[in-house]
Amino acid sequence: MVRVKQLIKKMAFDFLPSSTVLMFHHIDNGNIIVKSGCRMKIKSFVDILDSGVSFISAEEYTKFRLSWQNPCMITFDDGLKDIYDVAYPELKRRNIPFTVFIVTDFLDKEGYISSKELQLLANDPLVTIGSHGATHKILRGMSEAEQRLELLESKHILEKITGKRIWMFAYSHGLYDNTTVDILRAERCYDYAFSAGGGETNLITKKSVYTLPRLNMEDGLQDYYIDSRYPRLKQVL
């Protein structure tokens, strides 16, 4: 039965217009300060950028337009230093938009971007800044007061630094609970929130604005492939 459901889901995403949110962490050029176990070598990253896959901004993604190209939205978690030093120049050179989800307690610490670098990113039209919480603690199981702190304080700090409205959130480790979603719905502090453990979205999943899936991108995973016929990036189900 599980296999049948997977096949039905695959057919739905193969034949319905869809898009995919990609979740990156470290982009490794051999000279990074490692803060996460999720890494992708710079060559693998550049190969994806140059594959012919269509990349869209956060604003374009959230319009959920009909497209058979399966366009991808690139996101980075944590605010790691190599996002600015390694990934950003490659994306800038190709005029590819992307989103960075920042943990505010990590700002200005070794291995993470500085407040000044965050300002520079936020001022680039290619870049959307989102929140990844205040401390990177897992929201699931936290008290309501603790969750409010993670969700609202990080937003306030980022808006003060960037001078821009922060309207997207990514759950730490992709985990949340009903309390998290209740806060988001009541406060309307973010327009969209992202989890993990998934990939494609379309006209069906767009209704779940606080539980949008992302596809984890790191070396050693076999969760995706480039379909060269289109070309487009597809999730392995």
PDB file of C-alpha atoms in Angstrom:
ATOM      1  CA  MET A   1       0.000   0.000   0.000  1.00  0.00           C
ATOM      2  CA  VAL A   2       2.834   2.405   0.857  1.00  0.00           C
ATOM      3  CA  ARG A   3       4.471   1.709  -2.498  1.00  0.00           C
ATOM      4  CA  VAL A   4       1.193   2.349  -4.323  1.00  0.00           C
ATOM      5  CA  LYS A   5       0.814   5.710  -2.575  1.00  0.00           C
ATOM      6  CA  GLN A   6       4.372   6.639  -3.532  1.00  0.00           C
ATOM      7  CA  LEU A   7       3.693   5.807  -7.170  1.00  0.00           C
ATOM      8  CA  ILE A   8       0.482   7.845  -7.178  1.00  0.00           C
ATOM      9  CA  LYS A   9       2.353  10.772  -5.639  1.00  0.00           C
ATOM     10  CA  LYS A  10       5.129  10.477  -8.212  1.00  0.00           C
ATOM     11  CA  MET A  11       2.606  10.477 -11.054  1.00  0.00           C
ATOM     12  CA  ALA A  12       0.903  13.543  -9.595  1.00  0.00           C
ATOM     13  CA  PHE A  13       4.163  15.479  -9.510  1.00  0.00           C
ATOM     14  CA  ASP A  14       5.253  14.199 -12.921  1.00  0.00           C
ATOM     15  CA  PHE A  15       2.075  15.327 -14.631  1.00  0.00           C
ATOM     16  CA  LEU A  16       1.116  18.402 -12.606  1.00  0.00           C
ATOM     17  CA  PRO A  17       3.133  21.633 -12.778  1.00  0.00           C
ATOM     18  CA  SER A  18       5.398  21.685  -9.744  1.00  0.00           C
ATOM     19  CA  SER A  19       8.363  23.399  -8.159  1.00  0.00           C
ATOM     20  CA  THR A  20      11.047  22.324  -5.704  1.00  0.00           C
ATOM     21  CA  VAL A  21      12.667  24.120  -2.778  1.00  0.00           C
ATOM     22  CA  LEU A  22      16.287  23.054  -2.351  1.00  0.00           C
ATOM     23  CA  MET A  23      17.914  23.123   1.096  1.00  0.00           C
ATOM     24  CA  PHE A  24      21.692  23.611   1.232  1.00  0.00           C
ATOM     25  CA  HIS A  25      24.054  24.136   4.148  1.00  0.00           C
ATOM     26  CA  HIS A  26      27.840  24.160   3.585  1.00  0.00           C
ATOM     27  CA  ILE A  27      29.233  24.697   0.103  1.00  0.00           C
ATOM     28  CA  ASP A  28      32.733  23.316   0.537  1.00  0.00           C
ATOM     29  CA  ASN A  29      35.689  24.643  -1.451  1.00  0.00           C
ATOM     30  CA  GLY A  30      38.181  22.854   0.805  1.00  0.00           C
ATOM     31  CA  ASN A  31      38.740  25.918   2.965  1.00  0.00           C
ATOM     32  CA  ILE A  32      35.648  26.304   5.141  1.00  0.00           C
ATOM     33  CA  ILE A  33      34.977  26.303   8.878  1.00  0.00           C
ATOM     34  CA  VAL A  34      32.744  23.277   9.366  1.00  0.00           C
ATOM     35  CA  LYS A  35      29.713  23.897  11.550  1.00  0.00           C
ATOM     36  CA  SER A  36      27.261  21.416  10.035  1.00  0.00           C
ATOM     37  CA  GLY A  37      27.416  17.826   8.874  1.00  0.00           C
ATOM     38  CA  CYS A  38      25.506  18.781   5.730  1.00  0.00           C
ATOM     39  CA  ARG A  39      28.037  19.619   3.028  1.00  0.00           C
ATOM     40  CA  MET A  40      28.217  19.791  -0.728  1.00  0.00           C
ATOM     41  CA  LYS A  41      31.463  20.228  -2.624  1.00  0.00           C
ATOM     42  CA  ILE A  42      31.693  23.349  -4.736  1.00  0.00           C
ATOM     43  CA  LYS A  43      31.950  21.286  -7.941  1.00  0.00           C
ATOM     44  CA  SER A  44      28.692  19.452  -7.201  1.00  0.00           C
ATOM     45  CA  PHE A  45      27.019  22.760  -6.438  1.00  0.00           C
ATOM     46  CA  VAL A  46      28.233  24.422  -9.638  1.00  0.00           C
ATOM     47  CA  ASP A  47      27.184  21.375 -11.656  1.00  0.00           C
ATOM     48  CA  ILE A  48      23.622  21.884 -10.414  1.00  0.00           C
ATOM     49  CA  LEU A  49      23.722  25.601 -11.186  1.00  0.00           C
ATOM     50  CA  ASP A  50      24.930  24.890 -14.730  1.00  0.00           C
ATOM     51  CA  SER A  51      22.630  21.915 -15.384  1.00  0.00           C
ATOM     52  CA  GLY A  52      19.986  23.936 -17.206  1.00  0.00           C
ATOM     53  CA  VAL A  53      17.527  23.703 -14.318  1.00  0.00           C
ATOM     54  CA  SER A  54      15.366  26.817 -13.945  1.00  0.00           C
ATOM     55  CA  PHE A  55      15.873  28.750 -10.703  1.00  0.00           C
ATOM     56  CA  ILE A  56      13.358  31.200  -9.258  1.00  0.00           C
ATOM     57  CA  SER A  57      13.258  33.700  -6.404  1.00  0.00           C
ATOM     58  CA  ALA A  58      11.224  33.322  -3.221  1.00  0.00           C
ATOM     59  CA  GLU A  59       8.734  35.850  -4.570  1.00  0.00           C
ATOM     60  CA  GLU A  60       8.307  33.898  -7.806  1.00  0.00           C
ATOM     61  CA  TYR A  61       8.054  30.580  -5.971  1.00  0.00           C
ATOM     62  CA  THR A  62       5.241  31.778  -3.699  1.00  0.00           C
ATOM     63  CA  LYS A  63       3.104  32.712  -6.698  1.00  0.00           C
ATOM     64  CA  PHE A  64       2.853  28.957  -7.404  1.00  0.00           C
ATOM     65  CA  ARG A  65       2.555  29.557 -11.124  1.00  0.00           C
ATOM     66  CA  LEU A  66       1.872  26.743 -13.541  1.00  0.00           C
ATOM     67  CA  SER A  67       5.181  25.600 -14.996  1.00  0.00           C
ATOM     68  CA  TRP A  68       6.247  22.299 -16.516  1.00  0.00           C
ATOM     69  CA  GLN A  69       9.922  23.188 -16.001  1.00  0.00           C
ATOM     70  CA  ASN A  70       9.827  22.284 -12.295  1.00  0.00           C
ATOM     71  CA  PRO A  71      11.671  25.484 -11.324  1.00  0.00           C
ATOM     72  CA  CYS A  72      13.736  25.379  -8.143  1.00  0.00           C
ATOM     73  CA  MET A  73      14.117  27.830  -5.287  1.00  0.00           C
ATOM     74  CA  ILE A  74      17.565  27.724  -3.667  1.00  0.00           C
ATOM     75  CA  THR A  75      17.757  28.112   0.123  1.00  0.00           C
ATOM     76  CA  PHE A  76      20.608  27.992   2.635  1.00  0.00           C
ATOM     77  CA  ASP A  77      20.247  27.305   6.345  1.00  0.00           C
ATOM     78  CA  ASP A  78      22.029  28.661   9.427  1.00  0.00           C
ATOM     79  CA  GLY A  79      23.858  31.644   7.895  1.00  0.00           C
ATOM     80  CA  LEU A  80      27.161  29.830   7.410  1.00  0.00           C
ATOM     81  CA  LYS A  81      30.220  31.852   6.406  1.00  0.00           C
ATOM     82  CA  ASP A  82      30.777  29.925   3.168  1.00  0.00           C
ATOM     83  CA  ILE A  83      27.331  30.963   1.945  1.00  0.00           C
ATOM     84  CA  TYR A  84      28.778  34.449   1.615  1.00  0.00           C
ATOM     85  CA  ASP A  85      32.346  33.526   0.636  1.00  0.00           C
ATOM     86  CA  VAL A  86      31.795  30.512  -1.644  1.00  0.00           C
ATOM     87  CA  ALA A  87      28.172  30.137  -2.782  1.00  0.00           C
ATOM     88  CA  TYR A  88      27.261  33.794  -3.195  1.00  0.00           C
ATOM     89  CA  PRO A  89      29.905  34.626  -5.842  1.00  0.00           C
ATOM     90  CA  GLU A  90      28.834  31.633  -7.954  1.00  0.00           C
ATOM     91  CA  LEU A  91      25.160  32.569  -7.723  1.00  0.00           C
ATOM     92  CA  LYS A  92      25.861  36.243  -8.349  1.00  0.00           C
ATOM     93  CA  ARG A  93      27.913  35.417 -11.437  1.00  0.00           C
ATOM     94  CA  ARG A  94      24.953  33.486 -12.871  1.00  0.00           C
ATOM     95  CA  ASN A  95      22.295  35.946 -11.667  1.00  0.00           C
ATOM     96  CA  ILE A  96      20.532  33.174  -9.726  1.00  0.00           C
ATOM     97  CA  PRO A  97      18.255  34.250  -6.849  1.00  0.00           C
ATOM     98  CA  PHE A  98      18.415  32.525  -3.478  1.00  0.00           C
ATOM     99  CA  THR A  99      17.192  32.687   0.118  1.00  0.00           C
ATOM    100  CA  VAL A 100      19.256  32.557   3.323  1.00  0.00           C
ATOM    101  CA  PHE A 101      17.639  31.463   6.592  1.00  0.00           C
ATOM    102  CA  ILE A 102      19.554  33.049   9.475  1.00  0.00           C
ATOM    103  CA  VAL A 103      19.973  31.881  13.078  1.00  0.00           C
ATOM    104  CA  THR A 104      20.334  35.215  14.841  1.00  0.00           C
ATOM    105  CA  ASP A 105      22.453  33.916  17.758  1.00  0.00           C
ATOM    106  CA  PHE A 106      25.036  32.707  15.197  1.00  0.00           C
ATOM    107  CA  LEU A 107      25.605  36.118  13.633  1.00  0.00           C
ATOM    108  CA  ASP A 108      29.160  37.465  14.007  1.00  0.00           C
ATOM    109  CA  LYS A 109      30.445  34.162  15.378  1.00  0.00           C
ATOM    110  CA  GLU A 110      33.276  32.115  13.886  1.00  0.00           C
ATOM    111  CA  GLY A 111      32.108  30.145  10.885  1.00  0.00           C
ATOM    112  CA  TYR A 112      29.015  32.297  10.322  1.00  0.00           C
ATOM    113  CA  ILE A 113      28.310  35.486   8.418  1.00  0.00           C
ATOM    114  CA  SER A 114      28.655  38.856  10.090  1.00  0.00           C
ATOM    115  CA  SER A 115      25.945  41.445  10.560  1.00  0.00           C
ATOM    116  CA  LYS A 116      27.660  43.563   7.912  1.00  0.00           C
ATOM    117  CA  GLU A 117      27.653  40.680   5.421  1.00  0.00           C
ATOM    118  CA  LEU A 118      23.980  40.102   6.221  1.00  0.00           C
ATOM    119  CA  GLN A 119      23.249  43.738   5.360  1.00  0.00           C
ATOM    120  CA  LEU A 120      25.102  43.391   2.068  1.00  0.00           C
ATOM    121  CA  LEU A 121      23.166  40.244   1.184  1.00  0.00           C
ATOM    122  CA  ALA A 122      19.849  41.818   2.133  1.00  0.00           C
ATOM    123  CA  ASN A 123      20.552  44.781  -0.157  1.00  0.00           C
ATOM    124  CA  ASP A 124      21.110  42.522  -3.169  1.00  0.00           C
ATOM    125  CA  PRO A 125      17.895  42.070  -5.214  1.00  0.00           C
ATOM    126  CA  LEU A 126      18.901  38.446  -5.806  1.00  0.00           C
ATOM    127  CA  VAL A 127      18.743  37.622  -2.097  1.00  0.00           C
ATOM    128  CA  THR A 128      15.819  37.014   0.251  1.00  0.00           C
ATOM    129  CA  ILE A 129      16.531  36.845   3.983  1.00  0.00           C
ATOM    130  CA  GLY A 130      14.447  34.575   6.198  1.00  0.00           C
ATOM    131  CA  SER A 131      14.586  33.498   9.824  1.00  0.00           C
ATOM    132  CA  HIS A 132      15.825  30.144  11.090  1.00  0.00           C
ATOM    133  CA  GLY A 133      15.087  30.979  14.710  1.00  0.00           C
ATOM    134  CA  ALA A 134      17.022  32.682  17.474  1.00  0.00           C
ATOM    135  CA  THR A 135      19.060  29.742  18.794  1.00  0.00           C
ATOM    136  CA  HIS A 136      18.625  26.842  16.324  1.00  0.00           C
ATOM    137  CA  LYS A 137      16.865  24.810  19.011  1.00  0.00           C
ATOM    138  CA  ILE A 138      14.173  22.387  17.872  1.00  0.00           C
ATOM    139  CA  LEU A 139      10.731  23.974  18.206  1.00  0.00           C
ATOM    140  CA  ARG A 140       8.841  20.705  18.558  1.00  0.00           C
ATOM    141  CA  GLY A 141       8.066  20.140  22.242  1.00  0.00           C
ATOM    142  CA  MET A 142       9.011  23.639  23.375  1.00  0.00           C
ATOM    143  CA  SER A 143       6.593  25.644  25.494  1.00  0.00           C
ATOM    144  CA  GLU A 144       4.519  28.280  23.749  1.00  0.00           C
ATOM    145  CA  ALA A 145       6.587  31.043  25.374  1.00  0.00           C
ATOM    146  CA  GLU A 146       9.855  29.507  24.156  1.00  0.00           C
ATOM    147  CA  GLN A 147       8.508  29.081  20.650  1.00  0.00           C
ATOM    148  CA  ARG A 148       7.313  32.662  20.540  1.00  0.00           C
ATOM    149  CA  LEU A 149      10.812  33.774  21.496  1.00  0.00           C
ATOM    150  CA  GLU A 150      12.364  31.749  18.675  1.00  0.00           C
ATOM    151  CA  LEU A 151       9.853  32.922  16.090  1.00  0.00           C
ATOM    152  CA  LEU A 152       9.364  36.571  17.023  1.00  0.00           C
ATOM    153  CA  GLU A 153      12.689  37.674  18.496  1.00  0.00           C
ATOM    154  CA  SER A 154      14.645  36.387  15.500  1.00  0.00           C
ATOM    155  CA  LYS A 155      12.284  38.235  13.150  1.00  0.00           C
ATOM    156  CA  HIS A 156      12.695  41.468  15.104  1.00  0.00           C
ATOM    157  CA  ILE A 157      16.497  41.232  15.111  1.00  0.00           C
ATOM    158  CA  LEU A 158      16.724  40.475  11.398  1.00  0.00           C
ATOM    159  CA  GLU A 159      14.361  43.280  10.468  1.00  0.00           C
ATOM    160  CA  LYS A 160      16.383  45.719  12.567  1.00  0.00           C
ATOM    161  CA  ILE A 161      19.654  44.705  10.886  1.00  0.00           C
ATOM    162  CA  THR A 162      18.372  44.503   7.306  1.00  0.00           C
ATOM    163  CA  GLY A 163      15.709  47.202   7.329  1.00  0.00           C
ATOM    164  CA  LYS A 164      13.455  44.801   5.450  1.00  0.00           C
ATOM    165  CA  ARG A 165      10.371  42.789   6.350  1.00  0.00           C
ATOM    166  CA  ILE A 166      11.236  39.176   7.152  1.00  0.00           C
ATOM    167  CA  TRP A 167       8.389  37.062   5.792  1.00  0.00           C
ATOM    168  CA  MET A 168       9.760  33.520   5.583  1.00  0.00           C
ATOM    169  CA  PHE A 169      10.773  31.035   8.287  1.00  0.00           C
ATOM    170  CA  ALA A 170      12.539  27.665   8.180  1.00  0.00           C
ATOM    171  CA  TYR A 171      12.095  25.289  11.113  1.00  0.00           C
ATOM    172  CA  SER A 172      15.268  24.168  12.839  1.00  0.00           C
ATOM    173  CA  HIS A 173      15.962  20.586  11.689  1.00  0.00           C
ATOM    174  CA  GLY A 174      12.620  20.812   9.863  1.00  0.00           C
ATOM    175  CA  LEU A 175      10.697  20.072  13.082  1.00  0.00           C
ATOM    176  CA  TYR A 176       7.629  21.838  14.497  1.00  0.00           C
ATOM    177  CA  ASP A 177       4.354  20.988  16.240  1.00  0.00           C
ATOM    178  CA  ASN A 178       0.771  22.231  16.444  1.00  0.00           C
ATOM    179  CA  THR A 179       1.800  24.992  18.839  1.00  0.00           C
ATOM    180  CA  THR A 180       4.230  26.343  16.248  1.00  0.00           C
ATOM    181  CA  VAL A 181       1.607  26.493  13.529  1.00  0.00           C
ATOM    182  CA  ASP A 182      -0.968  27.989  15.929  1.00  0.00           C
ATOM    183  CA  ILE A 183       1.445  30.835  16.753  1.00  0.00           C
ATOM    184  CA  LEU A 184       2.161  31.489  13.092  1.00  0.00           C
ATOM    185  CA  ARG A 185      -1.532  31.606  12.257  1.00  0.00           C
ATOM    186  CA  ALA A 186      -2.401  33.848  15.212  1.00  0.00           C
ATOM    187  CA  GLU A 187       0.507  36.272  14.887  1.00  0.00           C
ATOM    188  CA  ARG A 188       0.779  36.237  11.085  1.00  0.00           C
ATOM    189  CA  CYS A 189       4.429  37.065  11.610  1.00  0.00           C
ATOM    190  CA  TYR A 190       5.535  35.044   8.573  1.00  0.00           C
ATOM    191  CA  ASP A 191       3.748  34.401   5.311  1.00  0.00           C
ATOM    192  CA  TYR A 192       5.432  31.027   4.683  1.00  0.00           C
ATOM    193  CA  ALA A 193       7.315  28.447   6.727  1.00  0.00           C
ATOM    194  CA  PHE A 194       9.381  25.503   5.549  1.00  0.00           C
ATOM    195  CA  SER A 195       9.958  22.058   6.989  1.00  0.00           C
ATOM    196  CA  ALA A 196      12.120  19.300   5.481  1.00  0.00           C
ATOM    197  CA  GLY A 197      11.791  15.739   4.301  1.00  0.00           C
ATOM    198  CA  GLY A 198      10.195  16.418   0.975  1.00  0.00           C
ATOM    199  CA  GLY A 199      10.693  18.171  -2.286  1.00  0.00           C
ATOM    200  CA  GLU A 200       8.149  19.160  -4.864  1.00  0.00           C
ATOM    201  CA  THR A 201       5.211  21.485  -4.372  1.00  0.00           C
ATOM    202  CA  ASN A 202       2.335  22.325  -6.685  1.00  0.00           C
ATOM    203  CA  LEU A 203      -1.241  23.582  -6.729  1.00  0.00           C
ATOM    204  CA  ILE A 204      -2.153  21.029  -4.062  1.00  0.00           C
ATOM    205  CA  THR A 205       0.617  21.637  -1.527  1.00  0.00           C
ATOM    206  CA  LYS A 206       0.578  25.426  -1.873  1.00  0.00           C
ATOM    207  CA  LYS A 207      -2.311  25.472   0.605  1.00  0.00           C
ATOM    208  CA  SER A 208       0.046  24.319   3.358  1.00  0.00           C
ATOM    209  CA  VAL A 209       1.845  27.654   3.684  1.00  0.00           C
ATOM    210  CA  TYR A 210       3.354  26.808   7.096  1.00  0.00           C
ATOM    211  CA  THR A 211       4.504  23.288   6.242  1.00  0.00           C
ATOM    212  CA  LEU A 212       6.102  23.643   2.826  1.00  0.00           C
ATOM    213  CA  PRO A 213       8.660  20.886   2.153  1.00  0.00           C
ATOM    214  CA  ARG A 214      12.285  21.260   1.085  1.00  0.00           C
ATOM    215  CA  LEU A 215      14.646  18.775  -0.508  1.00  0.00           C
ATOM    216  CA  ASN A 216      17.915  18.296   1.375  1.00  0.00           C
ATOM    217  CA  MET A 217      20.918  18.781  -0.890  1.00  0.00           C
ATOM    218  CA  GLU A 218      24.255  17.342   0.229  1.00  0.00           C
ATOM    219  CA  ASP A 219      26.938  15.054  -1.126  1.00  0.00           C
ATOM    220  CA  GLY A 220      26.253  11.370  -0.587  1.00  0.00           C
ATOM    221  CA  LEU A 221      22.469  11.638  -0.792  1.00  0.00           C
ATOM    222  CA  GLN A 222      20.563   9.971  -3.612  1.00  0.00           C
ATOM    223  CA  ASP A 223      17.316  11.856  -3.095  1.00  0.00           C
ATOM    224  CA  TYR A 224      17.397  13.767  -6.362  1.00  0.00           C
ATOM    225  CA  TYR A 225      18.521  13.563  -9.966  1.00  0.00           C
ATOM    226  CA  ILE A 226      18.729  15.886 -12.961  1.00  0.00           C
ATOM    227  CA  ASP A 227      16.287  14.841 -15.668  1.00  0.00           C
ATOM    228  CA  SER A 228      18.227  15.891 -18.759  1.00  0.00           C
ATOM    229  CA  ARG A 229      15.233  15.555 -21.079  1.00  0.00           C
ATOM    230  CA  TYR A 230      13.685  18.802 -19.816  1.00  0.00           C
ATOM    231  CA  PRO A 231      16.087  19.605 -17.941  1.00  0.00           C
ATOM    232  CA  ARG A 232      14.732  19.699 -14.420  1.00  0.00           C
ATOM    233  CA  LEU A 233      15.632  18.455 -10.974  1.00  0.00           C
ATOM    234  CA  LYS A 234      13.437  15.635  -9.725  1.00  0.00           C
ATOM    235  CA  GLN A 235      13.023  14.017  -6.330  1.00  0.00           C
ATOM    236  CA  VAL A 236      13.595  10.274  -6.023  1.00  0.00           C
ATOM    237  CA  LEU A 237      10.527   8.666  -4.443  1.00  0.00           C
TER     238      LEU A 237
END
